[in-house]
XYZ file of C-alpha atoms in Angstrom:
484
model
C 36.205 -41.849 10.019
C 35.992 -39.058 7.508
C 33.981 -36.044 8.229
C 31.309 -37.072 5.164
C 30.725 -40.536 6.596
C 30.317 -38.699 10.273
C 27.922 -36.766 8.720
C 26.201 -39.161 6.783
C 25.425 -41.113 9.849
C 24.329 -37.792 12.078
C 21.902 -37.398 9.388
C 20.826 -41.210 9.324
C 20.501 -40.842 13.192
C 18.201 -38.179 13.379
C 16.036 -38.995 10.550
C 15.121 -41.502 12.806
C 14.204 -39.246 15.615
C 10.245 -38.602 15.999
C 9.358 -35.502 14.162
C 5.480 -34.973 15.221
C 5.929 -33.686 18.421
C 8.906 -31.854 17.809
C 6.830 -29.788 15.110
C 4.148 -29.367 17.291
C 6.362 -27.652 20.115
C 7.756 -25.557 17.702
C 4.170 -24.301 16.361
C 3.725 -23.293 19.675
C 7.045 -21.279 18.893
C 5.170 -19.530 16.032
C 2.621 -18.898 17.356
C 3.902 -16.233 19.857
C 6.275 -15.225 17.170
C 2.776 -14.529 15.503
C 1.186 -12.522 18.481
C 4.367 -10.179 18.536
C 3.639 -9.439 15.019
C -0.049 -8.727 15.731
C -0.570 -7.761 19.013
C 0.684 -4.514 19.134
C -0.753 -3.212 15.369
C -4.116 -1.647 17.192
C -3.000 -0.714 20.321
C 0.163 1.764 18.760
C -1.746 4.863 19.252
C -2.428 3.663 23.228
C 1.276 3.292 23.079
C 2.045 6.588 22.378
C -0.493 7.825 24.642
C 1.003 6.006 27.337
C 4.990 7.198 26.647
C 4.234 10.564 26.046
C 5.018 10.770 22.707
C 3.610 12.148 18.811
C 2.325 9.588 17.008
C 4.790 9.789 14.298
C 7.129 8.850 16.794
C 6.193 5.376 16.821
C 7.847 4.903 13.075
C 10.972 4.506 15.439
C 9.983 1.240 16.727
C 9.910 -0.405 13.159
C 13.233 1.058 12.572
C 14.961 0.059 15.524
C 13.933 -3.331 15.126
C 14.495 -3.874 11.413
C 18.071 -2.644 12.538
C 18.653 -5.131 15.294
C 17.045 -8.196 13.032
C 19.436 -7.392 10.179
C 22.530 -7.435 12.600
C 21.648 -10.246 14.514
C 20.632 -12.809 12.284
C 24.148 -13.792 10.599
C 25.700 -14.105 13.872
C 22.967 -16.508 15.344
C 22.520 -18.032 12.396
C 26.072 -19.162 11.869
C 26.509 -19.790 15.967
C 23.715 -22.292 15.373
C 25.687 -24.339 13.037
C 28.802 -24.531 15.324
C 26.731 -24.853 18.856
C 23.068 -26.331 17.769
C 20.248 -24.868 16.422
C 17.912 -25.399 19.508
C 20.607 -23.642 21.821
C 20.223 -20.408 19.275
C 16.445 -21.028 19.439
C 16.979 -21.112 23.027
C 18.756 -18.456 23.564
C 16.703 -15.833 21.105
C 13.488 -16.743 23.077
C 15.335 -16.084 26.562
C 16.514 -12.801 24.848
C 13.209 -12.003 23.083
C 11.148 -12.654 26.716
C 13.487 -10.303 28.569
C 12.984 -7.806 25.479
C 9.148 -8.734 25.962
C 9.225 -7.777 29.751
C 10.964 -4.608 29.559
C 8.676 -4.032 26.663
C 5.814 -3.902 29.493
C 7.627 -1.978 32.233
C 9.759 0.421 29.940
C 9.526 3.780 32.319
C 10.550 5.859 29.471
C 10.210 6.100 25.648
C 14.376 5.596 25.159
C 14.183 2.109 27.505
C 10.769 1.255 25.399
C 12.807 1.633 22.323
C 15.598 -0.345 23.364
C 13.213 -3.200 24.572
C 11.641 -2.882 21.452
C 14.544 -3.147 18.997
C 15.874 -6.423 20.909
C 12.927 -8.154 20.333
C 13.675 -8.508 17.195
C 15.768 -11.340 18.216
C 12.487 -13.259 16.979
C 13.226 -13.191 13.352
C 15.727 -16.122 13.896
C 13.286 -18.528 14.951
C 11.568 -19.448 11.469
C 14.985 -19.996 10.245
C 16.414 -22.293 13.267
C 13.128 -24.124 13.207
C 13.110 -25.146 9.403
C 17.130 -26.022 10.348
C 16.102 -28.291 13.331
C 13.502 -29.858 10.978
C 15.674 -30.437 8.523
C 18.256 -31.944 10.659
C 15.582 -34.248 12.124
C 14.341 -35.507 8.762
C 17.710 -35.921 7.313
C 17.038 -33.316 4.586
C 13.727 -34.858 4.038
C 12.448 -31.846 1.630
C 8.956 -33.278 1.458
C 8.971 -33.033 4.981
C 10.736 -30.405 5.895
C 8.366 -28.281 3.472
C 5.247 -30.038 5.013
C 6.271 -28.942 8.698
C 7.720 -25.611 7.608
C 4.116 -24.928 5.937
C 2.350 -25.470 9.212
C 5.299 -23.389 11.145
C 3.786 -20.262 9.267
C -0.035 -21.050 9.394
C 1.028 -20.916 13.076
C 2.589 -17.695 12.567
C -0.255 -16.269 10.511
C -3.260 -17.875 12.939
C -0.878 -16.010 15.941
C -1.061 -12.689 13.959
C -4.392 -12.924 13.997
C -5.014 -14.119 17.453
C -3.044 -11.374 18.985
C -4.697 -8.499 16.408
C -7.859 -9.336 18.149
C -6.577 -10.171 21.448
C -5.036 -6.677 21.941
C -8.038 -5.127 20.321
C -10.627 -6.359 22.930
C -8.722 -5.566 25.960
C -7.442 -2.933 25.285
C -10.590 -0.623 27.081
C -10.335 -3.335 29.531
C -6.993 -3.609 31.413
C -3.945 -0.310 31.938
C -1.360 -0.647 29.670
C 1.186 -2.462 31.757
C -0.942 -5.645 32.249
C -1.848 -5.419 28.086
C 1.685 -5.330 27.214
C 2.993 -7.946 29.604
C 0.398 -10.539 27.529
C 2.979 -10.902 24.644
C 6.142 -11.589 27.845
C 3.531 -14.467 29.308
C 3.246 -16.065 25.756
C 6.832 -15.473 24.978
C 8.018 -17.303 28.308
C 6.025 -19.895 27.396
C 7.183 -20.925 24.213
C 10.561 -20.493 25.986
C 9.145 -23.767 28.243
C 7.962 -25.224 25.190
C 11.478 -25.081 23.568
C 13.305 -26.091 26.333
C 10.834 -29.305 27.584
C 9.753 -30.451 23.761
C 12.409 -30.036 21.740
C 15.912 -32.147 21.866
C 19.251 -31.151 20.403
C 20.304 -32.785 17.590
C 24.068 -33.294 16.352
C 26.460 -30.719 15.951
C 28.054 -31.054 11.981
C 29.858 -28.342 11.760
C 33.245 -27.353 13.466
C 35.060 -24.236 14.442
C 35.034 -20.737 15.823
C 32.909 -17.541 15.372
C 35.197 -15.165 12.444
C 34.473 -12.354 14.486
C 36.669 -10.058 12.520
C 34.076 -10.966 9.858
C 31.127 -10.394 12.330
C 32.260 -6.828 13.456
C 32.526 -5.815 9.313
C 29.394 -7.297 8.366
C 27.630 -5.501 11.546
C 29.258 -2.442 10.672
C 27.968 -2.626 6.640
C 24.665 -3.714 7.455
C 24.486 -1.099 10.127
C 25.664 2.061 7.937
C 23.076 0.924 5.096
C 20.108 0.226 7.587
C 20.967 3.196 9.262
C 20.736 5.306 5.939
C 18.206 3.714 5.167
C 16.332 4.867 8.288
C 17.651 8.201 7.620
C 16.485 8.280 4.360
C 13.140 8.019 5.762
C 13.330 10.588 8.135
C 15.097 13.536 6.407
C 13.887 12.648 2.504
C 16.271 12.279 -0.088
C 17.518 16.020 -0.866
C 19.245 15.377 2.440
C 23.286 14.029 1.639
C 23.295 12.256 5.181
C 21.318 8.651 4.348
C 23.445 8.875 0.934
C 26.392 8.980 2.780
C 25.757 6.224 5.060
C 24.534 3.794 2.011
C 27.297 4.305 0.339
C 30.064 4.160 3.111
C 27.666 1.083 4.069
C 27.768 -0.611 0.670
C 31.599 0.569 0.142
C 31.781 -1.814 3.921
C 30.939 -4.772 2.097
C 34.400 -4.965 0.102
C 37.009 -5.595 2.483
C 34.116 -7.854 4.533
C 33.895 -10.093 1.303
C 37.863 -9.946 0.849
C 37.996 -11.161 4.870
C 35.262 -13.825 4.280
C 36.664 -15.405 1.036
C 39.972 -15.749 2.776
C 38.837 -17.138 6.310
C 38.955 -20.817 6.374
C 35.994 -20.845 8.506
C 34.235 -17.258 7.308
C 30.898 -16.158 9.888
C 29.109 -15.859 6.154
C 30.268 -18.559 3.353
C 29.814 -16.176 0.626
C 30.912 -19.305 -1.941
C 28.023 -20.943 -0.396
C 25.679 -18.221 -0.841
C 26.674 -17.444 -4.463
C 26.651 -21.579 -5.471
C 24.229 -21.575 -8.383
C 21.491 -23.439 -6.359
C 21.570 -20.637 -3.115
C 21.833 -17.141 -5.036
C 18.611 -17.328 -6.244
C 16.708 -17.995 -2.985
C 18.968 -15.042 -1.538
C 17.692 -12.872 -4.619
C 14.191 -13.639 -4.118
C 14.024 -13.238 -0.384
C 15.696 -10.018 -0.889
C 12.980 -8.960 -3.543
C 10.244 -10.778 -1.545
C 11.029 -8.616 1.188
C 9.812 -5.295 -0.753
C 6.179 -6.566 -0.698
C 5.888 -8.653 2.336
C 7.538 -6.083 4.675
C 6.886 -2.857 3.152
C 4.129 -2.297 1.445
C 1.654 -3.095 4.319
C 1.833 0.344 5.523
C 0.827 1.835 2.069
C -2.140 -0.642 1.527
C -3.527 0.885 5.240
C -3.238 4.270 4.766
C -4.762 4.021 1.240
C -7.401 1.973 2.661
C -8.264 5.037 4.876
C -8.232 7.738 2.590
C -11.369 9.716 2.272
C -12.075 9.440 -2.269
C -14.646 12.436 -1.129
C -11.537 14.234 -0.375
C -8.497 12.892 -2.817
C -10.553 11.045 -5.572
C -9.165 8.133 -4.486
C -9.198 5.295 -1.658
C -11.727 3.395 0.032
C -12.449 5.778 2.854
C -12.633 2.416 4.688
C -13.279 2.647 9.159
C -10.713 0.586 11.186
C -12.814 -2.153 11.566
C -13.137 -2.453 7.652
C -9.367 -1.844 7.457
C -8.973 -4.786 10.257
C -10.836 -7.131 7.074
C -8.265 -6.478 4.498
C -5.427 -7.153 6.842
C -7.467 -10.525 8.313
C -8.051 -11.831 4.808
C -4.522 -11.170 3.802
C -3.054 -12.958 6.727
C -5.661 -15.543 6.459
C -4.371 -16.246 2.622
C -0.786 -16.079 4.146
C -1.805 -19.234 6.149
C -3.413 -21.113 3.391
C -0.438 -20.456 0.798
C 1.913 -21.363 2.937
C -0.270 -24.985 3.810
C -0.912 -25.036 -0.299
C 2.758 -24.897 -0.819
C 3.176 -28.331 0.272
C 0.099 -29.714 -2.478
C 1.828 -28.130 -5.589
C 5.217 -28.985 -5.219
C 4.653 -32.498 -4.506
C 3.252 -32.363 -7.964
C 5.499 -30.188 -9.362
C 8.899 -29.682 -7.060
C 9.836 -26.488 -5.075
C 10.978 -24.662 -7.603
C 8.262 -24.359 -9.864
C 5.588 -23.832 -7.133
C 8.222 -20.952 -5.680
C 7.716 -19.482 -8.938
C 4.020 -19.794 -8.959
C 4.583 -17.982 -5.505
C 6.537 -15.389 -6.675
C 4.022 -15.180 -9.926
C 0.909 -14.563 -7.241
C 2.867 -12.156 -5.330
C 3.326 -9.964 -8.604
C -0.166 -10.495 -10.064
C -1.691 -9.368 -6.507
C -0.088 -6.080 -6.581
C -0.754 -5.384 -10.824
C -3.745 -5.672 -10.306
C -4.061 -2.562 -7.777
C -2.873 -0.439 -11.132
C -6.084 -1.080 -12.875
C -8.784 -2.035 -9.697
C -8.221 -0.226 -6.562
C -12.064 1.232 -6.371
C -13.626 -0.772 -4.358
C -12.922 -2.898 -0.803
C -14.006 -6.222 -2.990
C -11.298 -5.511 -5.738
C -8.556 -4.724 -2.623
C -9.496 -7.734 -0.784
C -9.238 -9.905 -4.105
C -5.740 -8.616 -5.156
C -4.203 -8.887 -1.324
C -5.439 -12.439 -1.577
C -3.787 -12.951 -4.156
C -1.029 -11.700 -3.351
C -1.501 -13.214 0.015
C -1.273 -16.712 -0.963
C 2.240 -16.121 -2.791
C 3.468 -14.364 0.148
C 2.347 -17.597 2.576
C 3.595 -20.094 0.170
C 7.554 -18.050 0.021
C 7.702 -17.547 4.014
C 7.655 -21.104 3.780
C 9.192 -21.990 0.920
C 12.654 -20.049 1.033
C 14.139 -21.220 4.302
C 13.256 -24.883 2.947
C 14.766 -23.998 -0.447
C 17.564 -22.478 1.265
C 18.411 -25.602 3.652
C 17.929 -28.214 0.920
C 20.603 -26.118 -1.556
C 23.249 -25.913 1.601
C 25.583 -28.685 3.007
C 24.626 -30.132 6.351
C 27.024 -27.747 7.714
C 25.324 -24.885 7.072
C 21.766 -24.678 7.228
C 21.513 -22.210 9.899
C 23.395 -19.766 7.921
C 21.808 -20.188 4.591
C 18.051 -20.464 6.458
C 19.077 -17.474 8.462
C 20.220 -15.521 5.744
C 17.057 -15.641 3.716
C 15.660 -13.617 6.634
C 18.367 -11.344 6.810
C 18.143 -10.039 2.965
C 14.691 -10.019 3.687
C 14.525 -7.652 6.096
C 17.049 -5.536 4.065
C 14.560 -5.565 1.167
C 11.718 -4.656 3.330
C 14.426 -1.528 4.767
C 14.681 -0.166 1.026
C 11.229 -0.431 0.445
C 9.589 1.289 2.970
C 12.836 3.899 2.465
C 11.555 4.326 -1.510
C 7.925 4.001 -0.809
C 8.233 6.721 1.905
C 9.401 9.181 -0.771
C 6.875 7.711 -3.226
C 4.422 8.315 -1.164
C 5.637 12.057 0.441
C 2.858 14.277 -1.800
C 5.667 17.508 -0.780
C 8.925 15.457 -1.807
C 9.491 15.267 1.687
C 8.981 12.221 4.242
C 8.097 14.508 6.913
C 5.651 12.329 9.454
C 4.260 15.532 10.800
C 2.628 16.754 7.052
C -0.870 16.427 7.033
C -1.360 16.397 3.285
C -2.391 13.850 1.405
C -0.078 11.248 -0.748
C -0.941 11.506 -4.447
C -2.413 8.220 -6.361
C 0.477 7.986 -8.478
C 2.991 7.299 -5.183
C 0.222 4.479 -4.490
C 1.041 3.311 -7.806
C 4.339 3.279 -7.447
C 4.151 1.310 -4.796
C 1.986 -1.663 -6.632
C 4.169 -1.198 -9.329
C 7.738 -1.671 -7.628
C 6.160 -5.046 -5.404
C 4.885 -6.279 -8.807
C 7.852 -6.206 -10.670
C 10.057 -7.285 -8.073
C 7.779 -10.347 -7.263
C 8.386 -10.890 -11.393
C 12.216 -10.715 -11.083
C 11.899 -13.025 -8.392
C 10.006 -15.927 -10.269
C 12.113 -15.347 -13.238
C 15.411 -16.176 -10.906
C 14.063 -19.462 -9.984
C 12.852 -19.596 -13.485
C 16.001 -19.191 -15.157
C 18.780 -20.400 -12.864
C 17.915 -24.455 -13.778
C 18.023 -23.736 -17.550
C 21.500 -22.329 -17.189
C 22.724 -25.189 -15.473
C 21.923 -28.076 -17.138
C 24.836 -30.009 -16.278
C 24.013 -29.118 -12.355
C 21.690 -31.126 -10.190
C 18.502 -29.768 -10.650
C 17.192 -26.676 -8.559
C 15.351 -27.763 -5.412
C 13.071 -30.732 -7.806
C 11.707 -32.942 -5.185
């Protein structure tokens, strides 16, 4: 039997398996992912007091987790194709659960930081879930897209539930008990995977390209480390630039090794295909706003206009309303993707989503004086962002061979994370009022810095829309990009 026949037979077999139960259990996993992303934000100050660290040192939490997330996803994504997506989902959940318990019981800042960083394994959950659904539906994109929308809606509801729960319990529970609740939720997600998800047939064959893994780890580690140092030391220090340049240079031998390897860890030919590269490029550009712009939004909202001449002077409660509205719009956008794509095709729907992100952030340039204006802008951007969160891994899987769905869906998260890290560094510099990104500085950022942040978010979203829109016109002889 030929490989193509075996792939077709396996795809038909999994397509006949029930999908509703699987999606239900995977939504439970995404609820846990949302809890991890929303639970800790309201209590960061309390965590700092618990660990006897400065508030500024909390920034290391995000930096450490971004680095780990970027490094582990390529390996886990390819491993999913080779040993099974459920196995990798289960493995990453075990690691995340252990790390979450480590966060709760860590006796020192150093151990807490390590556990927090390892907790970043959860970023591979959504890509693996989309790969599982893609495999079980035989690649039926409409069903994958609808299921992905439900997963992202579950994720955002988990964010809201996590934030509300920690805020409500912060005064009544001790810190260890408070930090243990996310660990309990992740452990329950592990049970859901174990009993609710069956393994799909493995279609890919081969072994892990360890040489490629170490090369891409070195390259990503140097680049991500350089971006983190850029935020800490500022653009005037040569060391961040040395790391970034060294990391970019390290991609050259990595590319040569991968192109020459018969079973590469990261198949650059697949990622560079005309139907695939716009999706990956969009993920990078989307990371700029979805991961990089939230802290600037929060600090802008809290800035007192009586002191600076701009800002909302919002209390923590009002900021929560803004964030809550944004997160709800993400959930709605994820669900609306399926309805819009049913009429227009996934490609057109994703172009519309990217344009909505651009419009939402560019509206900040003239309209940023009131809470109503800010809410309107963020809801518009949130609708587009939610659709892209659901659409990117779905689109990547649709344009990938059956043997590489895990790789392509996983790489959307890696490129998004790198885009977010890049944006965080650039935005920190743009908002620095004295040319330094010293976290101890008390001076307010200038309004021009915030305008720069919003302009970058809007322009990168427009570029992403252009990538998705133009690529089809440039390849008329090929199969249409992401058409349902």
